[in-house]
PDB file of C-alpha atoms in Angstrom:
ATOM      1  CA  UNK A   1     -10.067   8.351  13.984  1.00  0.00           C
ATOM      2  CA  UNK A   2     -10.500  11.569  12.140  1.00  0.00           C
ATOM      3  CA  UNK A   3     -13.253  14.138  12.493  1.00  0.00           C
ATOM      4  CA  UNK A   4     -14.608  13.682   8.963  1.00  0.00           C
ATOM      5  CA  UNK A   5     -18.319  12.980   8.845  1.00  0.00           C
ATOM      6  CA  UNK A   6     -19.279   9.661   7.343  1.00  0.00           C
ATOM      7  CA  UNK A   7     -22.336   8.595   5.417  1.00  0.00           C
ATOM      8  CA  UNK A   8     -25.170   6.513   6.891  1.00  0.00           C
ATOM      9  CA  UNK A   9     -23.871   3.559   4.858  1.00  0.00           C
ATOM     10  CA  UNK A  10     -20.373   3.957   6.333  1.00  0.00           C
ATOM     11  CA  UNK A  11     -21.847   4.341   9.848  1.00  0.00           C
ATOM     12  CA  UNK A  12     -23.804   1.093   9.439  1.00  0.00           C
ATOM     13  CA  UNK A  13     -20.699  -0.614   8.112  1.00  0.00           C
ATOM     14  CA  UNK A  14     -18.661   0.463  11.131  1.00  0.00           C
ATOM     15  CA  UNK A  15     -21.301  -0.889  13.491  1.00  0.00           C
ATOM     16  CA  UNK A  16     -21.529  -4.235  11.679  1.00  0.00           C
ATOM     17  CA  UNK A  17     -17.820  -5.010  11.137  1.00  0.00           C
ATOM     18  CA  UNK A  18     -16.096  -5.890  14.404  1.00  0.00           C
ATOM     19  CA  UNK A  19     -12.721  -7.146  13.129  1.00  0.00           C
ATOM     20  CA  UNK A  20     -10.455  -6.612  10.153  1.00  0.00           C
ATOM     21  CA  UNK A  21     -11.814  -8.359   7.083  1.00  0.00           C
ATOM     22  CA  UNK A  22     -11.340  -8.405   3.331  1.00  0.00           C
ATOM     23  CA  UNK A  23     -13.878  -6.466   1.305  1.00  0.00           C
ATOM     24  CA  UNK A  24     -14.247  -8.862  -1.626  1.00  0.00           C
ATOM     25  CA  UNK A  25     -15.260  -6.336  -4.352  1.00  0.00           C
ATOM     26  CA  UNK A  26     -12.121  -4.188  -3.940  1.00  0.00           C
ATOM     27  CA  UNK A  27      -9.759  -6.602  -2.145  1.00  0.00           C
ATOM     28  CA  UNK A  28      -9.006  -4.070   0.585  1.00  0.00           C
ATOM     29  CA  UNK A  29      -8.778  -4.937   4.272  1.00  0.00           C
ATOM     30  CA  UNK A  30     -11.088  -2.841   6.429  1.00  0.00           C
ATOM     31  CA  UNK A  31     -12.293  -2.750   9.997  1.00  0.00           C
ATOM     32  CA  UNK A  32     -11.345  -1.568  13.476  1.00  0.00           C
ATOM     33  CA  UNK A  33      -7.748  -1.442  14.645  1.00  0.00           C
ATOM     34  CA  UNK A  34      -6.887  -1.150  18.304  1.00  0.00           C
ATOM     35  CA  UNK A  35      -3.725   0.729  19.289  1.00  0.00           C
ATOM     36  CA  UNK A  36      -3.405   0.589  23.057  1.00  0.00           C
ATOM     37  CA  UNK A  37      -6.453   2.420  24.362  1.00  0.00           C
ATOM     38  CA  UNK A  38      -7.278   4.101  21.069  1.00  0.00           C
ATOM     39  CA  UNK A  39      -9.303   2.664  18.239  1.00  0.00           C
ATOM     40  CA  UNK A  40      -8.899   3.501  14.561  1.00  0.00           C
ATOM     41  CA  UNK A  41     -10.899   2.496  11.535  1.00  0.00           C
ATOM     42  CA  UNK A  42      -9.060   1.190   8.478  1.00  0.00           C
ATOM     43  CA  UNK A  43     -11.117   2.010   5.400  1.00  0.00           C
ATOM     44  CA  UNK A  44     -11.175   0.409   2.007  1.00  0.00           C
ATOM     45  CA  UNK A  45     -11.418   2.442  -1.178  1.00  0.00           C
ATOM     46  CA  UNK A  46     -15.099   1.590  -1.694  1.00  0.00           C
ATOM     47  CA  UNK A  47     -16.317   3.441   1.403  1.00  0.00           C
ATOM     48  CA  UNK A  48     -18.146   6.716   0.826  1.00  0.00           C
ATOM     49  CA  UNK A  49     -15.721   8.694   3.020  1.00  0.00           C
ATOM     50  CA  UNK A  50     -12.530   6.684   3.676  1.00  0.00           C
ATOM     51  CA  UNK A  51     -10.882   7.615   6.964  1.00  0.00           C
ATOM     52  CA  UNK A  52      -7.621   9.586   6.804  1.00  0.00           C
ATOM     53  CA  UNK A  53      -5.329   9.135   9.790  1.00  0.00           C
ATOM     54  CA  UNK A  54      -3.350  12.021  11.202  1.00  0.00           C
ATOM     55  CA  UNK A  55       0.449  11.689  11.155  1.00  0.00           C
ATOM     56  CA  UNK A  56       0.384   8.771   8.696  1.00  0.00           C
ATOM     57  CA  UNK A  57       1.529   8.684   5.084  1.00  0.00           C
ATOM     58  CA  UNK A  58      -1.028   5.955   4.414  1.00  0.00           C
ATOM     59  CA  UNK A  59      -4.167   5.361   6.498  1.00  0.00           C
ATOM     60  CA  UNK A  60      -3.710   1.590   6.569  1.00  0.00           C
ATOM     61  CA  UNK A  61      -1.888  -0.844   8.833  1.00  0.00           C
ATOM     62  CA  UNK A  62      -2.582  -3.967   6.758  1.00  0.00           C
ATOM     63  CA  UNK A  63      -3.044  -4.828   3.098  1.00  0.00           C
ATOM     64  CA  UNK A  64      -3.124  -8.152   1.329  1.00  0.00           C
ATOM     65  CA  UNK A  65       0.158  -9.120  -0.295  1.00  0.00           C
ATOM     66  CA  UNK A  66      -0.083  -8.074  -3.952  1.00  0.00           C
ATOM     67  CA  UNK A  67       1.621 -11.309  -5.051  1.00  0.00           C
ATOM     68  CA  UNK A  68       0.085 -14.190  -3.088  1.00  0.00           C
ATOM     69  CA  UNK A  69      -3.014 -12.555  -1.525  1.00  0.00           C
ATOM     70  CA  UNK A  70      -2.537 -14.904   1.445  1.00  0.00           C
ATOM     71  CA  UNK A  71      -0.440 -12.860   3.853  1.00  0.00           C
ATOM     72  CA  UNK A  72      -0.453  -9.239   4.901  1.00  0.00           C
ATOM     73  CA  UNK A  73       1.881  -6.427   4.012  1.00  0.00           C
ATOM     74  CA  UNK A  74       1.672  -2.674   4.260  1.00  0.00           C
ATOM     75  CA  UNK A  75       1.884  -0.188   7.050  1.00  0.00           C
ATOM     76  CA  UNK A  76       1.362   3.516   7.663  1.00  0.00           C
ATOM     77  CA  UNK A  77       4.549   4.647   5.962  1.00  0.00           C
ATOM     78  CA  UNK A  78       5.238   5.413   2.320  1.00  0.00           C
ATOM     79  CA  UNK A  79       8.280   3.177   2.900  1.00  0.00           C
ATOM     80  CA  UNK A  80       6.169   0.063   3.543  1.00  0.00           C
ATOM     81  CA  UNK A  81       6.212  -3.059   1.420  1.00  0.00           C
ATOM     82  CA  UNK A  82       3.246  -4.103  -0.736  1.00  0.00           C
ATOM     83  CA  UNK A  83       4.222  -7.787  -0.498  1.00  0.00           C
ATOM     84  CA  UNK A  84       4.740 -10.205   2.384  1.00  0.00           C
ATOM     85  CA  UNK A  85       8.230 -11.253   3.488  1.00  0.00           C
ATOM     86  CA  UNK A  86       7.987 -14.646   1.718  1.00  0.00           C
ATOM     87  CA  UNK A  87       7.090 -13.095  -1.649  1.00  0.00           C
ATOM     88  CA  UNK A  88       9.822 -10.462  -1.251  1.00  0.00           C
ATOM     89  CA  UNK A  89      12.337 -13.245  -0.582  1.00  0.00           C
ATOM     90  CA  UNK A  90      11.287 -15.066  -3.771  1.00  0.00           C
ATOM     91  CA  UNK A  91      11.506 -11.772  -5.712  1.00  0.00           C
ATOM     92  CA  UNK A  92      15.052 -11.237  -4.362  1.00  0.00           C
ATOM     93  CA  UNK A  93      16.063 -14.843  -5.187  1.00  0.00           C
ATOM     94  CA  UNK A  94      14.832 -14.439  -8.760  1.00  0.00           C
ATOM     95  CA  UNK A  95      16.736 -11.141  -8.975  1.00  0.00           C
ATOM     96  CA  UNK A  96      19.973 -12.906  -8.030  1.00  0.00           C
ATOM     97  CA  UNK A  97      19.520 -15.231 -11.018  1.00  0.00           C
ATOM     98  CA  UNK A  98      18.020 -12.840 -13.584  1.00  0.00           C
ATOM     99  CA  UNK A  99      19.981  -9.745 -12.553  1.00  0.00           C
ATOM    100  CA  UNK A 100      16.839  -7.660 -11.875  1.00  0.00           C
ATOM    101  CA  UNK A 101      13.792  -7.865  -9.640  1.00  0.00           C
ATOM    102  CA  UNK A 102      10.738  -8.993 -11.625  1.00  0.00           C
ATOM    103  CA  UNK A 103       8.294  -7.110  -9.379  1.00  0.00           C
ATOM    104  CA  UNK A 104       8.414  -3.639  -7.826  1.00  0.00           C
ATOM    105  CA  UNK A 105       7.160  -4.512  -4.343  1.00  0.00           C
ATOM    106  CA  UNK A 106       8.004  -1.334  -2.437  1.00  0.00           C
ATOM    107  CA  UNK A 107       5.312   1.287  -1.966  1.00  0.00           C
ATOM    108  CA  UNK A 108       7.802   4.075  -2.806  1.00  0.00           C
ATOM    109  CA  UNK A 109       9.650   4.054  -6.123  1.00  0.00           C
ATOM    110  CA  UNK A 110      13.050   4.449  -4.428  1.00  0.00           C
ATOM    111  CA  UNK A 111      12.491   1.137  -2.583  1.00  0.00           C
ATOM    112  CA  UNK A 112      12.458  -0.486  -6.009  1.00  0.00           C
ATOM    113  CA  UNK A 113      15.565   1.301  -7.297  1.00  0.00           C
ATOM    114  CA  UNK A 114      13.470   3.625  -9.446  1.00  0.00           C
ATOM    115  CA  UNK A 115      14.381   7.288  -9.333  1.00  0.00           C
ATOM    116  CA  UNK A 116      15.840  10.157 -11.337  1.00  0.00           C
ATOM    117  CA  UNK A 117      19.389  11.302 -10.598  1.00  0.00           C
ATOM    118  CA  UNK A 118      19.665  15.066 -10.698  1.00  0.00           C
ATOM    119  CA  UNK A 119      23.196  15.237 -12.112  1.00  0.00           C
ATOM    120  CA  UNK A 120      22.867  12.406 -14.624  1.00  0.00           C
ATOM    121  CA  UNK A 121      23.279  13.065 -18.356  1.00  0.00           C
ATOM    122  CA  UNK A 122      20.068  14.042 -20.158  1.00  0.00           C
ATOM    123  CA  UNK A 123      19.687  10.678 -21.939  1.00  0.00           C
ATOM    124  CA  UNK A 124      20.074   8.785 -18.638  1.00  0.00           C
ATOM    125  CA  UNK A 125      17.540  11.073 -16.951  1.00  0.00           C
ATOM    126  CA  UNK A 126      15.111  10.482 -19.829  1.00  0.00           C
ATOM    127  CA  UNK A 127      15.356   6.679 -19.381  1.00  0.00           C
ATOM    128  CA  UNK A 128      14.930   7.083 -15.625  1.00  0.00           C
ATOM    129  CA  UNK A 129      11.886   9.327 -16.132  1.00  0.00           C
ATOM    130  CA  UNK A 130      10.334   6.753 -18.475  1.00  0.00           C
ATOM    131  CA  UNK A 131      10.883   4.009 -15.897  1.00  0.00           C
ATOM    132  CA  UNK A 132       9.400   6.195 -13.150  1.00  0.00           C
ATOM    133  CA  UNK A 133       6.382   6.960 -15.334  1.00  0.00           C
ATOM    134  CA  UNK A 134       5.884   3.227 -15.978  1.00  0.00           C
ATOM    135  CA  UNK A 135       6.088   2.530 -12.230  1.00  0.00           C
ATOM    136  CA  UNK A 136       3.592   5.312 -11.427  1.00  0.00           C
ATOM    137  CA  UNK A 137       1.170   3.774 -13.941  1.00  0.00           C
ATOM    138  CA  UNK A 138       0.818   0.688 -11.758  1.00  0.00           C
ATOM    139  CA  UNK A 139       1.123  -3.035 -12.319  1.00  0.00           C
TER     140      UNK A 139
END
């Protein structure tokens, strides 16, 4: 865990929750995670002082799939998926028929084919910037 102090409410929460569970108000998965002999706490966004893990892009090992909410996705890397493998497979199958993926399921824009080419013509860069801005705005 990190050395950040946590509030009395967060301390009570960490004593009460003994396994990963879904926090219904925010939909985040929170609780203790065991890695060998070490133990980490995975916070949800509603905690007073969410834990930040060292050497991780994202301080989470597990999230609910943003499509089905039945399986887990995620990971500590910015290159992790936000959807489970089944939902990604359906998204890819739809893409093969429609010619584009209906959902951007990668945590990083480049995983979804969204980026800005440095040497592209100005009008192409403008379209790419608009698409990136739309992606950054969320679903």
